[in-house]
Tab-separated table of C-alpha atoms and ligand atoms in Angstrom:
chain	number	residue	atom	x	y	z
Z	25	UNK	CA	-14.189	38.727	91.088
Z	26	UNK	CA	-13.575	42.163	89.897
Z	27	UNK	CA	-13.267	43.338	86.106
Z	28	UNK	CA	-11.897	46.581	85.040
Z	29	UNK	CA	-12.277	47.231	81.487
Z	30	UNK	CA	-9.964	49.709	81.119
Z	31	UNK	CA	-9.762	50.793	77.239
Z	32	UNK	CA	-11.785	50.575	74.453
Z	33	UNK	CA	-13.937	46.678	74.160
Z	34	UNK	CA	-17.115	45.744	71.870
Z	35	UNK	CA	-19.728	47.249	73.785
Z	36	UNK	CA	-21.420	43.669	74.283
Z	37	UNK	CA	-18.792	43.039	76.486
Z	38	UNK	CA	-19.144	44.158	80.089
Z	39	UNK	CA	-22.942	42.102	79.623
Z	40	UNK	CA	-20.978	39.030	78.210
Z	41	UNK	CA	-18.478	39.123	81.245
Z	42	UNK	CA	-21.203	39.336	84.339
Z	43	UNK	CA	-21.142	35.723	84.492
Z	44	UNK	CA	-17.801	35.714	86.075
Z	45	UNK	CA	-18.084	38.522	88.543
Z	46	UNK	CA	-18.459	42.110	89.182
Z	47	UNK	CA	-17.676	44.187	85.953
Z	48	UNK	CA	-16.605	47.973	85.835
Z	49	UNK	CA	-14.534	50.577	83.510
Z	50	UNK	CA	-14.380	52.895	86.456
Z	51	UNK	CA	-10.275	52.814	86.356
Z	52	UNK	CA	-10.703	54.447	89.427
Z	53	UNK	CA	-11.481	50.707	90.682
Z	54	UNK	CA	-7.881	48.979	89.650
Z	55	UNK	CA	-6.867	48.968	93.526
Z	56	UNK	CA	-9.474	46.493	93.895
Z	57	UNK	CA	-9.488	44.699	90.521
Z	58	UNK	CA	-8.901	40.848	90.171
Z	59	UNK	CA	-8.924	41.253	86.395
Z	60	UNK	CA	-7.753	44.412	84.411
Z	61	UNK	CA	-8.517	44.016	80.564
Z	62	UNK	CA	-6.530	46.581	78.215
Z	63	UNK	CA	-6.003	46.696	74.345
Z	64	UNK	CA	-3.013	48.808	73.784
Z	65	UNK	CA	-4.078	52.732	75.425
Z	66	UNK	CA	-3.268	51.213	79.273
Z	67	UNK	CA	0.294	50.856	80.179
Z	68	UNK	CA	0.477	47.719	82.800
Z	69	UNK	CA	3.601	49.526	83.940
Z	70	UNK	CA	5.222	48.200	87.728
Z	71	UNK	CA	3.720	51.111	88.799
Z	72	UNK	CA	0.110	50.198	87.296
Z	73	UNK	CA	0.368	46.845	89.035
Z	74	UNK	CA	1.719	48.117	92.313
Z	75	UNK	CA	-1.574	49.911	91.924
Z	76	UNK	CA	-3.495	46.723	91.888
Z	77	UNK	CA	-2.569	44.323	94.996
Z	78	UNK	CA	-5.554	42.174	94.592
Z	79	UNK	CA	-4.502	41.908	90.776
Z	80	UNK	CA	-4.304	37.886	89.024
Z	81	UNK	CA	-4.758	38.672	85.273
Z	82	UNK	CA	-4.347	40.695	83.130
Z	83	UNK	CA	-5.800	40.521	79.439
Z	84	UNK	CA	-4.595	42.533	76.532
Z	85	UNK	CA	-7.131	42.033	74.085
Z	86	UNK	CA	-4.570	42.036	70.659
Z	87	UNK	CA	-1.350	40.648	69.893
Z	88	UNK	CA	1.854	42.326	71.151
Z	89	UNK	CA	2.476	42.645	75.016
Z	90	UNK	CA	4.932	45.017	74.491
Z	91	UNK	CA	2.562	47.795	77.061
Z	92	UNK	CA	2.484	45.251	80.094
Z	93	UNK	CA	5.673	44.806	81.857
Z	94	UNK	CA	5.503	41.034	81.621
Z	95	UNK	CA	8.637	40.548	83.925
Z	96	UNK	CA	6.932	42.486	87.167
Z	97	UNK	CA	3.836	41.210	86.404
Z	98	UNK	CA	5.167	37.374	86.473
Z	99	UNK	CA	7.254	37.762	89.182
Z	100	UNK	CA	4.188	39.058	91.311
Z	101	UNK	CA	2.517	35.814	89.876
Z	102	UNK	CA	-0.124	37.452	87.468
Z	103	UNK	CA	-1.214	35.823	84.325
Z	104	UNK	CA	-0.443	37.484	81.636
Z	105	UNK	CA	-2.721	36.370	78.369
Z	106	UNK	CA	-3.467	38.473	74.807
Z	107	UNK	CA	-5.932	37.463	72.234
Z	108	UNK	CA	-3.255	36.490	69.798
Z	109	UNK	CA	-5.186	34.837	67.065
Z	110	UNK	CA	-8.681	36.946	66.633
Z	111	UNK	CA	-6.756	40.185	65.111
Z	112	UNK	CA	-4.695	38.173	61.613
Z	113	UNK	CA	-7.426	39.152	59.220
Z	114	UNK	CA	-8.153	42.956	60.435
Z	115	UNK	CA	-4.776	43.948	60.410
Z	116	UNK	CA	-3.746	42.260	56.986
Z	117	UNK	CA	-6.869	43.845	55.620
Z	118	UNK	CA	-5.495	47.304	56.797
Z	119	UNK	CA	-2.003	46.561	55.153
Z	120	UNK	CA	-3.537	45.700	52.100
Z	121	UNK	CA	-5.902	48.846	51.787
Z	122	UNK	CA	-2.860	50.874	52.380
Z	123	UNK	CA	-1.243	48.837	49.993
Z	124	UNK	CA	-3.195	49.732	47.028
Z	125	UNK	CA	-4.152	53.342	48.450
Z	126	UNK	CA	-0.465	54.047	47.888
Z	127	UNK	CA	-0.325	52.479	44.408
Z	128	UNK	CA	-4.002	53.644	43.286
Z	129	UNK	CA	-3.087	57.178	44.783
Z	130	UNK	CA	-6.510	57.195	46.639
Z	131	UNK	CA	-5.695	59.879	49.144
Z	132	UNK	CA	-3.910	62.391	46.510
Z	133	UNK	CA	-6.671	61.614	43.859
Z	134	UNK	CA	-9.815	61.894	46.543
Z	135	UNK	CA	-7.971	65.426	47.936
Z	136	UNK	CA	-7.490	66.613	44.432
Z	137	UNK	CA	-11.304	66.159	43.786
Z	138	UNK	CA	-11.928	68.096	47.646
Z	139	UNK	CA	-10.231	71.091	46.526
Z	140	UNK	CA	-12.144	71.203	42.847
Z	141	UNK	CA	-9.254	69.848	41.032
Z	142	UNK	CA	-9.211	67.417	38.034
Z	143	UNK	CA	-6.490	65.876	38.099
Z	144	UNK	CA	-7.231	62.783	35.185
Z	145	UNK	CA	-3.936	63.399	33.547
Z	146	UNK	CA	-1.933	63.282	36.255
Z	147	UNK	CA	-3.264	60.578	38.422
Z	148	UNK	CA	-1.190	57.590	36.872
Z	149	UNK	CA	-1.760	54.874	38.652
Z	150	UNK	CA	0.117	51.873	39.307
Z	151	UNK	CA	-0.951	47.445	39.533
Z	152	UNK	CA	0.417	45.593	42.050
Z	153	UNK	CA	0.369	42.302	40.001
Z	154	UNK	CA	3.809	41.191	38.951
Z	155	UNK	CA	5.044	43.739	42.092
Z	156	UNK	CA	7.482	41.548	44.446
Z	157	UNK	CA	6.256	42.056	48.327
Z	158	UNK	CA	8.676	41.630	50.962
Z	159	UNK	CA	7.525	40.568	54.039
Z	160	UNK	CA	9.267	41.360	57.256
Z	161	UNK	CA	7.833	38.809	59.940
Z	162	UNK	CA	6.258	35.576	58.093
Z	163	UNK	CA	3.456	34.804	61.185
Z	164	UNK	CA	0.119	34.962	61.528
Z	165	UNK	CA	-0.692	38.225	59.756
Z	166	UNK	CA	1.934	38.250	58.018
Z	167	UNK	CA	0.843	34.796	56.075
Z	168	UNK	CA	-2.506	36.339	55.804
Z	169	UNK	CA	-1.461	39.355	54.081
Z	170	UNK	CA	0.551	37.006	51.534
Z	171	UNK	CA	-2.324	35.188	51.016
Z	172	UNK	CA	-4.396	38.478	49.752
Z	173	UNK	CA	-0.994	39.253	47.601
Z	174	UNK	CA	-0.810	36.226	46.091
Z	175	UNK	CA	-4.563	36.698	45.270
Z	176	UNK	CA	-3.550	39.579	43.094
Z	177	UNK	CA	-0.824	38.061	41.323
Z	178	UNK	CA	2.041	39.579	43.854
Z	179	UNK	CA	5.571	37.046	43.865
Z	180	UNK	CA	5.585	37.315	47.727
Z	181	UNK	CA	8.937	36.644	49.980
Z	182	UNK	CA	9.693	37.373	53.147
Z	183	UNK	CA	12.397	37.397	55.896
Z	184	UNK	CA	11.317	35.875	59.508
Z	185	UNK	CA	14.178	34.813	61.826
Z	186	UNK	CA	12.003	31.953	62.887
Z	187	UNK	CA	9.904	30.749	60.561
Z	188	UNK	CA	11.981	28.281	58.428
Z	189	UNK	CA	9.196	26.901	55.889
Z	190	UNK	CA	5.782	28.951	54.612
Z	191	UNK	CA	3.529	27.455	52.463
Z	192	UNK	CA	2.941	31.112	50.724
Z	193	UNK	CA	5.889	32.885	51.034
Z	194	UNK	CA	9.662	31.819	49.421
Z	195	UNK	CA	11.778	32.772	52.791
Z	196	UNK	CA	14.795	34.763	51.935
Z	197	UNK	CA	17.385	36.449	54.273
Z	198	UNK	CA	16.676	40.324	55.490
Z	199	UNK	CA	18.948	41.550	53.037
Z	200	UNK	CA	17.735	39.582	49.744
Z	201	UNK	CA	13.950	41.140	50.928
Z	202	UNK	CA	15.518	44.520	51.193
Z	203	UNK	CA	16.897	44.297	47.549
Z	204	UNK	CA	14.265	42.853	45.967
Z	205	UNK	CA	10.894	44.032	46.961
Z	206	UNK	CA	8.668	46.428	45.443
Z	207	UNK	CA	6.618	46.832	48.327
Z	208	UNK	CA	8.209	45.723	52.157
Z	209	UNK	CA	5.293	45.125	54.934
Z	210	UNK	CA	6.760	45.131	58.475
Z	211	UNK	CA	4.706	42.284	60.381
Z	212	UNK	CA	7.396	41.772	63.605
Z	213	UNK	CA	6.861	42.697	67.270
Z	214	UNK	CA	8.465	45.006	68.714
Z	215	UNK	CA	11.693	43.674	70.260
Z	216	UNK	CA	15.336	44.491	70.677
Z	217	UNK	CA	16.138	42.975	67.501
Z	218	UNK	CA	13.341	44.685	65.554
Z	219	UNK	CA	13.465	48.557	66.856
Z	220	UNK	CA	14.724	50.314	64.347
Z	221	UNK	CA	15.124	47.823	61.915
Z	222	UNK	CA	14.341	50.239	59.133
Z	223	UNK	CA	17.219	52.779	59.573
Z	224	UNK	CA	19.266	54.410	56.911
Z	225	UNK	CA	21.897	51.645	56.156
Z	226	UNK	CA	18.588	49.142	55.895
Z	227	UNK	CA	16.772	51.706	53.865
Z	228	UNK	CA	19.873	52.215	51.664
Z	229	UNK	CA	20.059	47.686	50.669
Z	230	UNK	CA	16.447	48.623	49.521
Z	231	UNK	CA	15.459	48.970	45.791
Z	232	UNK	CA	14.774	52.810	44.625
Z	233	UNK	CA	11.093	53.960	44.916
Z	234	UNK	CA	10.287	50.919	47.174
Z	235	UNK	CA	6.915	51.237	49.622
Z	236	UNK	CA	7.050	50.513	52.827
Z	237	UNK	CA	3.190	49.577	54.844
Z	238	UNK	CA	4.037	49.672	58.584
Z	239	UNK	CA	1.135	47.843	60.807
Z	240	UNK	CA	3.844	46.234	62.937
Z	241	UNK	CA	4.878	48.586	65.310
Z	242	UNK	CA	5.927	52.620	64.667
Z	243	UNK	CA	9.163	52.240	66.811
Z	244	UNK	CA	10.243	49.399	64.215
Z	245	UNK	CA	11.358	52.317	61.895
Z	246	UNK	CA	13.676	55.072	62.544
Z	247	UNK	CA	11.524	58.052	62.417
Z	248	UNK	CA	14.403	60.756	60.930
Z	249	UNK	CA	15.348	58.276	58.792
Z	250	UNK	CA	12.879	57.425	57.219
Z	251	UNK	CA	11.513	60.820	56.476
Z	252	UNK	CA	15.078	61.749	54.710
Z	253	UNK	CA	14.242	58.676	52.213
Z	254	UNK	CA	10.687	60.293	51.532
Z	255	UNK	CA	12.410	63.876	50.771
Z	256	UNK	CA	15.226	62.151	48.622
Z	257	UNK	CA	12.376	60.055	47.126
Z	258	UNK	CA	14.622	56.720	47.709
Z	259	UNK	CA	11.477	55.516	49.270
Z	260	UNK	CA	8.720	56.390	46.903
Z	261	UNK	CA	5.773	56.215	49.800
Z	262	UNK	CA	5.706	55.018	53.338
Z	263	UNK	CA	1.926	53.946	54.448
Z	264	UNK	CA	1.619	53.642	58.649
Z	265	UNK	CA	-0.977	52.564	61.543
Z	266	UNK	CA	1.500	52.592	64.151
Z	267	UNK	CA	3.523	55.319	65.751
Z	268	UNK	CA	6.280	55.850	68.312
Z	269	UNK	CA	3.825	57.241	70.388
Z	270	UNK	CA	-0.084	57.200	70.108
Z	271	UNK	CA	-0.990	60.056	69.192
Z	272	UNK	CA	2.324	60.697	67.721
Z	273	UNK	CA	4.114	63.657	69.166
Z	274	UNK	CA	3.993	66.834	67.022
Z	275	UNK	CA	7.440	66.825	66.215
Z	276	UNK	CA	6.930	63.867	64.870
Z	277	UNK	CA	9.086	63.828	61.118
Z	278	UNK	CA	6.473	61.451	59.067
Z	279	UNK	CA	3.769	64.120	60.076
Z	280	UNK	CA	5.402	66.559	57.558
Z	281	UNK	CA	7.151	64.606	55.247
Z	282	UNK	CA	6.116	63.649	51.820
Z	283	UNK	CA	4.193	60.368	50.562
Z	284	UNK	CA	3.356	59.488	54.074
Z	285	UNK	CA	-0.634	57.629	54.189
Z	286	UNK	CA	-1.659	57.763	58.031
Z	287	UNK	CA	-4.353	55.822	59.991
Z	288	UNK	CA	-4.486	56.523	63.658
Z	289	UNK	CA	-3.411	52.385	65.024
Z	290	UNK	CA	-6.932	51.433	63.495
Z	291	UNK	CA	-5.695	47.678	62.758
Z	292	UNK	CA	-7.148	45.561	64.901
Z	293	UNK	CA	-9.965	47.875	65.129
Z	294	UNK	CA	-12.814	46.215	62.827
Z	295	UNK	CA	-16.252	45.205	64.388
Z	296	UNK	CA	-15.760	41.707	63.681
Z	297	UNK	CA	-12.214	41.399	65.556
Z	298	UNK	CA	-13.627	43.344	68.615
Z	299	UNK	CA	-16.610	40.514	69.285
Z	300	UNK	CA	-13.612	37.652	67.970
Z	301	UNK	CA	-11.619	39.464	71.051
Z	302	UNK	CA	-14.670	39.368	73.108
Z	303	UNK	CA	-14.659	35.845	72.455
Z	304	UNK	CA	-11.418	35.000	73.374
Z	305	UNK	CA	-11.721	36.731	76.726
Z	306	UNK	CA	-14.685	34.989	77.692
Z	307	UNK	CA	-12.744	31.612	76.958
Z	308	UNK	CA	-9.951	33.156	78.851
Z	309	UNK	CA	-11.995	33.873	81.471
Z	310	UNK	CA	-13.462	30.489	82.300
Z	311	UNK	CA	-10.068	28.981	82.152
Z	312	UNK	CA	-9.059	31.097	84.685
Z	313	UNK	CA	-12.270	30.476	87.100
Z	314	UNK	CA	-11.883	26.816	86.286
Z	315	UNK	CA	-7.981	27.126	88.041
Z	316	UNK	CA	-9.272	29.130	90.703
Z	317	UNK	CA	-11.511	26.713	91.610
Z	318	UNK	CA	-9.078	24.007	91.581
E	5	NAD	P1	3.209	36.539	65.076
E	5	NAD	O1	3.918	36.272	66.355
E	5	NAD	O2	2.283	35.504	64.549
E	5	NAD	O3	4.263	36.903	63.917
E	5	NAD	C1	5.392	37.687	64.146
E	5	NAD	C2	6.538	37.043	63.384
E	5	NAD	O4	7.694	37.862	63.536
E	5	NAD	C3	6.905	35.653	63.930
E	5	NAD	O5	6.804	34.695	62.907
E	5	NAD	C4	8.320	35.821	64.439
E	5	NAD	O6	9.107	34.669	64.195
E	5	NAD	C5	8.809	37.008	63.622
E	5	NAD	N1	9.909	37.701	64.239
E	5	NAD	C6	10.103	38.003	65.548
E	5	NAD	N2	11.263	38.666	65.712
E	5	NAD	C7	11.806	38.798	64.475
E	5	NAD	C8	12.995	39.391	63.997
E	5	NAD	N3	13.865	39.984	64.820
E	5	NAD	N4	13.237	39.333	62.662
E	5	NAD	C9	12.375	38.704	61.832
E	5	NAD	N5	11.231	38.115	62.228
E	5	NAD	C10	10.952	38.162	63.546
E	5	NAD	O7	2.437	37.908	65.306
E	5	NAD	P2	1.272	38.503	64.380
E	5	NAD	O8	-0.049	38.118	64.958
E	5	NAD	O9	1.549	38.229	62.955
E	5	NAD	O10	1.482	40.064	64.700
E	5	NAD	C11	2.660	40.733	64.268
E	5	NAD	C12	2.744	42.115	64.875
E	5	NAD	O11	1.715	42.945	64.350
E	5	NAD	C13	2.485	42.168	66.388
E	5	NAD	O12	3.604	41.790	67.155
E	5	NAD	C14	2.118	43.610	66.602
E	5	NAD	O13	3.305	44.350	66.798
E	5	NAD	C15	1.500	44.014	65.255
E	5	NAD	N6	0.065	44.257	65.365
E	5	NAD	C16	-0.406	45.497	65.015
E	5	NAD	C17	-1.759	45.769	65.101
E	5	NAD	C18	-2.299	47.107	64.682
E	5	NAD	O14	-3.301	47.539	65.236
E	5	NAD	N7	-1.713	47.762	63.695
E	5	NAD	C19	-2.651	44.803	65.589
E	5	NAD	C20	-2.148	43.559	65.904
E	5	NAD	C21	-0.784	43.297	65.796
């Protein structure tokens, strides 16, 4: 059997996988791969897997399969499997930290000190306790990040089209999270129903000075509109991992407008969750042997 690693792994794994067969992240190898592993840099386009004839799984190590197209690649009769569970507590870690770098003003305050200002007086901080976060998908990281809000004293709701009962979160409907929330974190794959969720007549249901953390997806938002509500200062800060594009393109509007706190798609991207993907893959992997050999 064949692996191609094709993006980014813990560097443990290509030893961990040469139980199962011959292992390479020469992508100049995918004509003859049996396995193709990817996070979210390869596109499993049809033209990736036409590529690949000999091709029987692919694994995204991460949650959303929104890079593989999942309808070519079943109807050629490739697995299709992700690592949903081992990313929950990187990424809600990431939309916390931006969470309170936003309302400790870590970036302004750290730049200020960079360019031999001292700016005590004007650095007012703000608490989150007492702050109401709105959630926008109630899953897996979602929950987690409610857990860490509750933790600092944060009346948490959220709006999931699924999810009808959550132990942490009071479920509301999308537009009683849009009025009400001091901070909204967007926790939804991207879908039909999600792109561009955040537009201007969304934006506009939403309190003054709200805070939006985006480590959902970057196509979730509309880009122009967004960056109008940062000028007008209807949204007070918007704090993002994820991007239409990755890198984003350099007309990108969040790149230039105000109150925007970037991370280059770093959530899933902690040392721990790389070996928890590694992990899963190996399961994956013997699963997979286990129905070949069947
Ligand atoms: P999940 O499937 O556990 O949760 C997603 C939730 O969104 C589900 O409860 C679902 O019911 C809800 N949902 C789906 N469509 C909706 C809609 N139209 N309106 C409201 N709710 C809707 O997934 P998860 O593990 O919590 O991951 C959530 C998302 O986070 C992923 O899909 C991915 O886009 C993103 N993610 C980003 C990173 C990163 O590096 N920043 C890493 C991992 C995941």
């Amino acid at each position: 059997m064949k692996i191609l690693i094709s993006d980014a792994f813990d560097p443990s794994l290509p030893q961990r996988l040469k139980a199962f067969g011959d292992v390479t992240d020469d992508t100049s190898q995918l004509p003859e791969a049996d396995v193709v592993l990817v996070r979210s840099k390869t596109k499993c386009t049809k033209e990736y897997i036409e590529r690949a004839p000999n091709l029987k799984l692919i694994i995204r190590g991460g949650v959303g399969l929104d890079n593989v197209d999942l309808e070519y690649a079943t109807s050629k009769g490739i697995e299709v499997r992700n690592t949903p569970e081992a990313s929950s507590v990187a990424v809600a870690e990431l939309a916390f930290a931006l969470m309170l770098a936003v309302s400790n003003r870590i970036v302004e305050a750290h730049n200020s000190m960079v360019t031999g200002e001292w700016a005590k007086k004007q650095m007012k901080r703000s608490e989150l306790m007492g702050k109401t976060l709105g959630l926008i998908g109630v899953g897996r990281i979602g929950t987690v990040v409610a857990n860490r809000a509750r933790a600092f004293g944060m009346y948490v709701i959220g709006y999931d089209c699924y999810v009808e009962y959550s132990d942490l979160v009071e479920l509301k409907s999308l537009d009683e999270v849009l009025a009400s929330s001091d901070y909204i974190s967007l926790h939804v794959p991207l879908c039909l129903d999600t792109e561009g969720m955040i537009n201007k007549e969304t934006i506009a249901k939403m309190k003054d000075g709200v805070i939006i953390i985006n480590t959902g997806r970057g196509k979730c938002v509309v880009e122009d509109d967004l960056a109008a509500a940062l000028e007008s200062g209807k949204v007070r800060a918007y704090a993002t991992d994820v991007w239409y594009s990755d890198p984003p393109a350099e007309d990108c509007p969040l790149l230039k407008a105000p109150n925007v706190i970037m991370t280059p798609h770093i959530g899933a991207s902690t040392k721990e969750n790389l070996l928890r993907i590694g992990d899963q893959i190996v399961e994956i992997l013997k699963e997979h042997q286990q129905k070949q050999g069947a």
